PDB file of C-alpha atoms in Angstrom:
ATOM      1  CA  MET W   1     206.484 150.933 123.036  1.00  0.00           C
ATOM      2  CA  SER W   2     204.874 152.681 126.022  1.00  0.00           C
ATOM      3  CA  ASN W   3     203.429 156.199 126.044  1.00  0.00           C
ATOM      4  CA  ASN W   4     206.381 157.211 128.226  1.00  0.00           C
ATOM      5  CA  THR W   5     208.833 156.056 125.578  1.00  0.00           C
ATOM      6  CA  ILE W   6     206.854 157.810 122.854  1.00  0.00           C
ATOM      7  CA  ASN W   7     206.780 161.011 124.918  1.00  0.00           C
ATOM      8  CA  LYS W   8     210.553 160.776 125.425  1.00  0.00           C
ATOM      9  CA  LYS W   9     211.067 160.319 121.673  1.00  0.00           C
ATOM     10  CA  ILE W  10     208.868 163.354 120.962  1.00  0.00           C
ATOM     11  CA  ALA W  11     210.808 165.357 123.540  1.00  0.00           C
ATOM     12  CA  SER W  12     214.050 164.381 121.815  1.00  0.00           C
ATOM     13  CA  LEU W  13     212.702 165.969 118.637  1.00  0.00           C
ATOM     14  CA  LEU W  14     212.716 169.259 120.521  1.00  0.00           C
ATOM     15  CA  LEU W  15     216.378 169.057 121.432  1.00  0.00           C
ATOM     16  CA  ILE W  16     217.488 169.764 117.876  1.00  0.00           C
ATOM     17  CA  THR W  17     215.372 172.940 117.516  1.00  0.00           C
ATOM     18  CA  PRO W  18     217.746 175.327 119.365  1.00  0.00           C
ATOM     19  CA  ILE W  19     220.746 173.756 117.633  1.00  0.00           C
ATOM     20  CA  LEU W  20     219.206 174.258 114.209  1.00  0.00           C
ATOM     21  CA  GLY W  21     218.167 177.785 115.138  1.00  0.00           C
ATOM     22  CA  SER W  22     221.724 178.701 116.031  1.00  0.00           C
ATOM     23  CA  GLN W  23     222.975 177.300 112.707  1.00  0.00           C
ATOM     24  CA  LEU W  24     220.418 179.154 110.603  1.00  0.00           C
ATOM     25  CA  THR W  25     221.394 182.750 111.321  1.00  0.00           C
ATOM     26  CA  GLY W  26     222.775 185.012 108.651  1.00  0.00           C
ATOM     27  CA  CYS W  27     224.978 188.094 109.045  1.00  0.00           C
ATOM     28  CA  ALA W  28     224.649 191.418 107.219  1.00  0.00           C
ATOM     29  CA  THR W  29     224.592 195.094 108.107  1.00  0.00           C
ATOM     30  CA  GLU W  30     221.192 195.718 106.468  1.00  0.00           C
ATOM     31  CA  PRO W  31     218.968 192.651 106.662  1.00  0.00           C
ATOM     32  CA  PRO W  32     217.198 191.793 103.419  1.00  0.00           C
ATOM     33  CA  LYS W  33     213.651 190.458 103.403  1.00  0.00           C
ATOM     34  CA  SER W  34     214.975 186.952 102.958  1.00  0.00           C
ATOM     35  CA  ALA W  35     217.857 185.316 104.772  1.00  0.00           C
ATOM     36  CA  PRO W  36     220.831 184.406 102.592  1.00  0.00           C
ATOM     37  CA  PRO W  37     221.217 180.800 101.488  1.00  0.00           C
ATOM     38  CA  LEU W  38     222.824 178.418 103.924  1.00  0.00           C
ATOM     39  CA  THR W  39     226.379 177.410 103.251  1.00  0.00           C
ATOM     40  CA  SER W  40     226.611 173.930 101.789  1.00  0.00           C
ATOM     41  CA  GLN W  41     228.065 172.613 105.054  1.00  0.00           C
ATOM     42  CA  VAL W  42     225.268 174.073 107.188  1.00  0.00           C
ATOM     43  CA  ALA W  43     222.614 173.007 104.652  1.00  0.00           C
ATOM     44  CA  ALA W  44     223.962 169.443 104.758  1.00  0.00           C
ATOM     45  CA  TYR W  45     223.957 169.497 108.571  1.00  0.00           C
ATOM     46  CA  VAL W  46     220.385 170.787 108.693  1.00  0.00           C
ATOM     47  CA  GLU W  47     219.159 168.261 106.124  1.00  0.00           C
ATOM     48  CA  GLU W  48     220.894 165.394 107.922  1.00  0.00           C
ATOM     49  CA  ASN W  49     219.234 166.357 111.191  1.00  0.00           C
ATOM     50  CA  ARG W  50     215.844 166.792 109.563  1.00  0.00           C
ATOM     51  CA  ALA W  51     216.192 163.332 107.988  1.00  0.00           C
ATOM     52  CA  MET W  52     217.018 161.838 111.394  1.00  0.00           C
ATOM     53  CA  LEU W  53     213.973 163.567 112.895  1.00  0.00           C
ATOM     54  CA  ARG W  54     211.772 162.148 110.135  1.00  0.00           C
ATOM     55  CA  GLU W  55     213.180 158.658 110.841  1.00  0.00           C
ATOM     56  CA  ASP W  56     212.416 159.062 114.553  1.00  0.00           C
ATOM     57  CA  LYS W  57     208.940 160.266 113.671  1.00  0.00           C
ATOM     58  CA  VAL W  58     208.341 157.146 111.564  1.00  0.00           C
ATOM     59  CA  LEU W  59     209.246 155.033 114.602  1.00  0.00           C
ATOM     60  CA  LEU W  60     206.802 157.017 116.739  1.00  0.00           C
ATOM     61  CA  ILE W  61     204.054 156.708 114.131  1.00  0.00           C
ATOM     62  CA  ASN W  62     204.734 152.980 113.757  1.00  0.00           C
ATOM     63  CA  ASP W  63     204.450 152.406 117.508  1.00  0.00           C
ATOM     64  CA  ALA W  64     201.377 154.577 117.888  1.00  0.00           C
ATOM     65  CA  MET W  65     199.509 153.131 114.917  1.00  0.00           C
ATOM     66  CA  GLN W  66     199.922 149.581 116.257  1.00  0.00           C
ATOM     67  CA  LEU W  67     199.863 148.039 112.781  1.00  0.00           C
ATOM     68  CA  THR W  68     201.892 144.927 112.054  1.00  0.00           C
ATOM     69  CA  ALA W  69     203.157 143.733 108.694  1.00  0.00           C
ATOM     70  CA  SER W  70     200.528 140.969 108.768  1.00  0.00           C
ATOM     71  CA  ASP W  71     197.704 143.521 109.125  1.00  0.00           C
ATOM     72  CA  PRO W  72     195.948 144.119 105.770  1.00  0.00           C
ATOM     73  CA  ASN W  73     195.940 147.868 106.548  1.00  0.00           C
ATOM     74  CA  TYR W  74     199.707 148.021 107.073  1.00  0.00           C
ATOM     75  CA  ASN W  75     200.841 148.614 103.475  1.00  0.00           C
ATOM     76  CA  PRO W  76     197.926 150.910 102.518  1.00  0.00           C
ATOM     77  CA  PHE W  77     198.562 153.033 105.609  1.00  0.00           C
ATOM     78  CA  TRP W  78     202.292 153.403 104.968  1.00  0.00           C
ATOM     79  CA  HIS W  79     201.696 154.150 101.297  1.00  0.00           C
ATOM     80  CA  GLU W  80     199.473 157.088 102.276  1.00  0.00           C
ATOM     81  CA  TYR W  81     201.727 158.123 105.157  1.00  0.00           C
ATOM     82  CA  TYR W  82     204.847 158.432 103.012  1.00  0.00           C
ATOM     83  CA  ALA W  83     202.930 160.448 100.406  1.00  0.00           C
ATOM     84  CA  TYR W  84     201.745 162.723 103.236  1.00  0.00           C
ATOM     85  CA  GLU W  85     205.251 163.036 104.658  1.00  0.00           C
ATOM     86  CA  ALA W  86     206.700 163.998 101.256  1.00  0.00           C
ATOM     87  CA  GLU W  87     204.189 166.841 100.949  1.00  0.00           C
ATOM     88  CA  LEU W  88     204.695 167.837 104.579  1.00  0.00           C
ATOM     89  CA  LYS W  89     208.436 168.143 103.955  1.00  0.00           C
ATOM     90  CA  LYS W  90     207.724 170.742 101.246  1.00  0.00           C
ATOM     91  CA  ILE W  91     205.585 172.739 103.675  1.00  0.00           C
ATOM     92  CA  ASN W  92     208.237 172.391 106.379  1.00  0.00           C
ATOM     93  CA  ASP W  93     210.854 173.671 103.915  1.00  0.00           C
ATOM     94  CA  GLN W  94     208.763 176.834 103.601  1.00  0.00           C
ATOM     95  CA  ARG W  95     208.427 177.023 107.366  1.00  0.00           C
ATOM     96  CA  GLN W  96     212.172 176.633 107.832  1.00  0.00           C
ATOM     97  CA  GLN W  97     212.774 179.509 105.423  1.00  0.00           C
ATOM     98  CA  LEU W  98     210.162 181.599 107.244  1.00  0.00           C
ATOM     99  CA  LEU W  99     211.916 180.969 110.563  1.00  0.00           C
ATOM    100  CA  ARG W 100     215.273 181.871 109.039  1.00  0.00           C
ATOM    101  CA  ASP W 101     213.810 185.062 107.582  1.00  0.00           C
ATOM    102  CA  TYR W 102     212.246 185.972 110.933  1.00  0.00           C
ATOM    103  CA  GLU W 103     215.509 185.439 112.762  1.00  0.00           C
ATOM    104  CA  PHE W 104     217.494 187.259 110.099  1.00  0.00           C
ATOM    105  CA  ASN W 105     215.210 190.317 110.180  1.00  0.00           C
ATOM    106  CA  TYR W 106     214.479 190.269 113.913  1.00  0.00           C
ATOM    107  CA  GLU W 107     216.715 193.137 115.051  1.00  0.00           C
ATOM    108  CA  LYS W 108     215.587 195.540 112.332  1.00  0.00           C
ATOM    109  CA  MET W 109     211.984 194.402 111.887  1.00  0.00           C
ATOM    110  CA  ASP W 110     209.656 196.917 110.309  1.00  0.00           C
ATOM    111  CA  ASP W 111     205.887 196.758 109.835  1.00  0.00           C
ATOM    112  CA  LYS W 112     206.126 195.690 106.196  1.00  0.00           C
ATOM    113  CA  THR W 113     208.441 192.772 106.976  1.00  0.00           C
ATOM    114  CA  ALA W 114     206.384 191.759 110.027  1.00  0.00           C
ATOM    115  CA  ASP W 115     203.221 191.756 107.912  1.00  0.00           C
ATOM    116  CA  ASN W 116     204.909 189.679 105.213  1.00  0.00           C
ATOM    117  CA  LEU W 117     206.158 187.128 107.749  1.00  0.00           C
ATOM    118  CA  ALA W 118     202.757 186.918 109.464  1.00  0.00           C
ATOM    119  CA  LYS W 119     200.940 186.332 106.178  1.00  0.00           C
ATOM    120  CA  ARG W 120     203.443 183.675 105.175  1.00  0.00           C
ATOM    121  CA  ALA W 121     203.004 181.972 108.574  1.00  0.00           C
ATOM    122  CA  LEU W 122     199.228 181.902 108.129  1.00  0.00           C
ATOM    123  CA  THR W 123     199.548 180.520 104.601  1.00  0.00           C
ATOM    124  CA  ILE W 124     201.861 177.770 105.816  1.00  0.00           C
ATOM    125  CA  ARG W 125     199.460 176.883 108.644  1.00  0.00           C
ATOM    126  CA  LYS W 126     196.561 176.685 106.165  1.00  0.00           C
ATOM    127  CA  GLN W 127     198.623 174.498 103.815  1.00  0.00           C
ATOM    128  CA  LYS W 128     199.501 172.134 106.649  1.00  0.00           C
ATOM    129  CA  LEU W 129     195.894 171.859 107.814  1.00  0.00           C
ATOM    130  CA  SER W 130     194.678 171.282 104.257  1.00  0.00           C
ATOM    131  CA  LEU W 131     197.289 168.560 103.754  1.00  0.00           C
ATOM    132  CA  LEU W 132     196.294 166.899 107.017  1.00  0.00           C
ATOM    133  CA  GLU W 133     192.605 166.983 106.029  1.00  0.00           C
ATOM    134  CA  GLN W 134     193.348 165.471 102.617  1.00  0.00           C
ATOM    135  CA  SER W 135     195.610 162.824 104.115  1.00  0.00           C
ATOM    136  CA  TYR W 136     193.018 161.901 106.735  1.00  0.00           C
ATOM    137  CA  GLU W 137     190.529 161.215 103.930  1.00  0.00           C
ATOM    138  CA  LYS W 138     193.078 159.194 101.952  1.00  0.00           C
ATOM    139  CA  VAL W 139     194.098 157.114 104.970  1.00  0.00           C
ATOM    140  CA  LYS W 140     190.426 156.586 105.861  1.00  0.00           C
ATOM    141  CA  LYS W 141     189.657 155.391 102.337  1.00  0.00           C
ATOM    142  CA  ALA W 142     192.737 153.134 102.204  1.00  0.00           C
ATOM    143  CA  THR W 143     192.298 151.661 105.684  1.00  0.00           C
ATOM    144  CA  SER W 144     189.436 152.542 108.054  1.00  0.00           C
ATOM    145  CA  PRO W 145     187.997 155.586 109.855  1.00  0.00           C
ATOM    146  CA  SER W 146     189.473 154.488 113.189  1.00  0.00           C
ATOM    147  CA  ILE W 147     192.967 154.059 111.749  1.00  0.00           C
ATOM    148  CA  ALA W 148     192.664 157.438 110.025  1.00  0.00           C
ATOM    149  CA  ALA W 149     191.470 159.049 113.253  1.00  0.00           C
ATOM    150  CA  ARG W 150     194.417 157.541 115.152  1.00  0.00           C
ATOM    151  CA  PHE W 151     196.774 158.848 112.460  1.00  0.00           C
ATOM    152  CA  LEU W 152     195.199 162.297 112.763  1.00  0.00           C
ATOM    153  CA  GLN W 153     195.524 162.238 116.544  1.00  0.00           C
ATOM    154  CA  VAL W 154     199.146 161.111 116.547  1.00  0.00           C
ATOM    155  CA  GLU W 155     200.175 163.508 113.767  1.00  0.00           C
ATOM    156  CA  ASN W 156     198.440 166.381 115.541  1.00  0.00           C
ATOM    157  CA  ASP W 157     200.116 165.546 118.861  1.00  0.00           C
ATOM    158  CA  ILE W 158     203.565 165.354 117.290  1.00  0.00           C
ATOM    159  CA  GLY W 159     202.912 168.636 115.463  1.00  0.00           C
ATOM    160  CA  LEU W 160     201.886 170.348 118.693  1.00  0.00           C
ATOM    161  CA  VAL W 161     205.033 169.199 120.495  1.00  0.00           C
ATOM    162  CA  VAL W 162     207.228 170.391 117.625  1.00  0.00           C
ATOM    163  CA  ASP W 163     205.343 173.707 117.492  1.00  0.00           C
ATOM    164  CA  VAL W 164     205.856 174.266 121.229  1.00  0.00           C
ATOM    165  CA  GLY W 165     209.564 173.568 120.867  1.00  0.00           C
ATOM    166  CA  ILE W 166     209.898 176.007 118.000  1.00  0.00           C
ATOM    167  CA  ALA W 167     207.812 178.663 119.761  1.00  0.00           C
ATOM    168  CA  ALA W 168     209.900 178.321 122.919  1.00  0.00           C
ATOM    169  CA  SER W 169     213.103 178.932 120.984  1.00  0.00           C
ATOM    170  CA  ILE W 170     211.932 182.007 119.069  1.00  0.00           C
ATOM    171  CA  PRO W 171     211.776 185.441 120.704  1.00  0.00           C
ATOM    172  CA  LEU W 172     208.516 187.360 120.610  1.00  0.00           C
ATOM    173  CA  LEU W 173     208.446 190.069 117.959  1.00  0.00           C
ATOM    174  CA  LYS W 174     209.635 193.418 119.282  1.00  0.00           C
ATOM    175  CA  LYS W 175     207.369 196.420 119.112  1.00  0.00           C
ATOM    176  CA  THR W 176     208.110 198.379 115.935  1.00  0.00           C
ATOM    177  CA  LYS W 177     208.441 202.136 115.900  1.00  0.00           C
TER     178      LYS W 177
END
């Protein structure tokens, strides 16, 4: 698969971001600190779309890693990758909730809520970086430094594209009183 095709696949990951954002809003007269749970129908829709995005990501990773089933590093890499992806999903669940809480509290944001959201965002970023560092070491040990470095590069690039898409769909915090 060419870089153009990979870039198009990554761009398609961004298309779902505004759709998910519109499905994640809650309604209440006084916003609580945490958005209400999603309805079962919306939760199923969100999870289905997240699963499809993870499947597309696997295809991107597979193409970028350039490992074939006959390569002795193929199975060790995928073993480590799927363990990484399972942990990343947990972090992304926290991030999804953070985004929902931000959107839910946006119109009536106060300093206390803004501080809470900012600290949670920083914690999530640290968790993601720590996971990536640990996974790099595991992939390096299971395969080779160059394969691990390629994994790190590809994962970082995909993360940046997703982050830009999310950032572009979220309004900047309003000035509080």
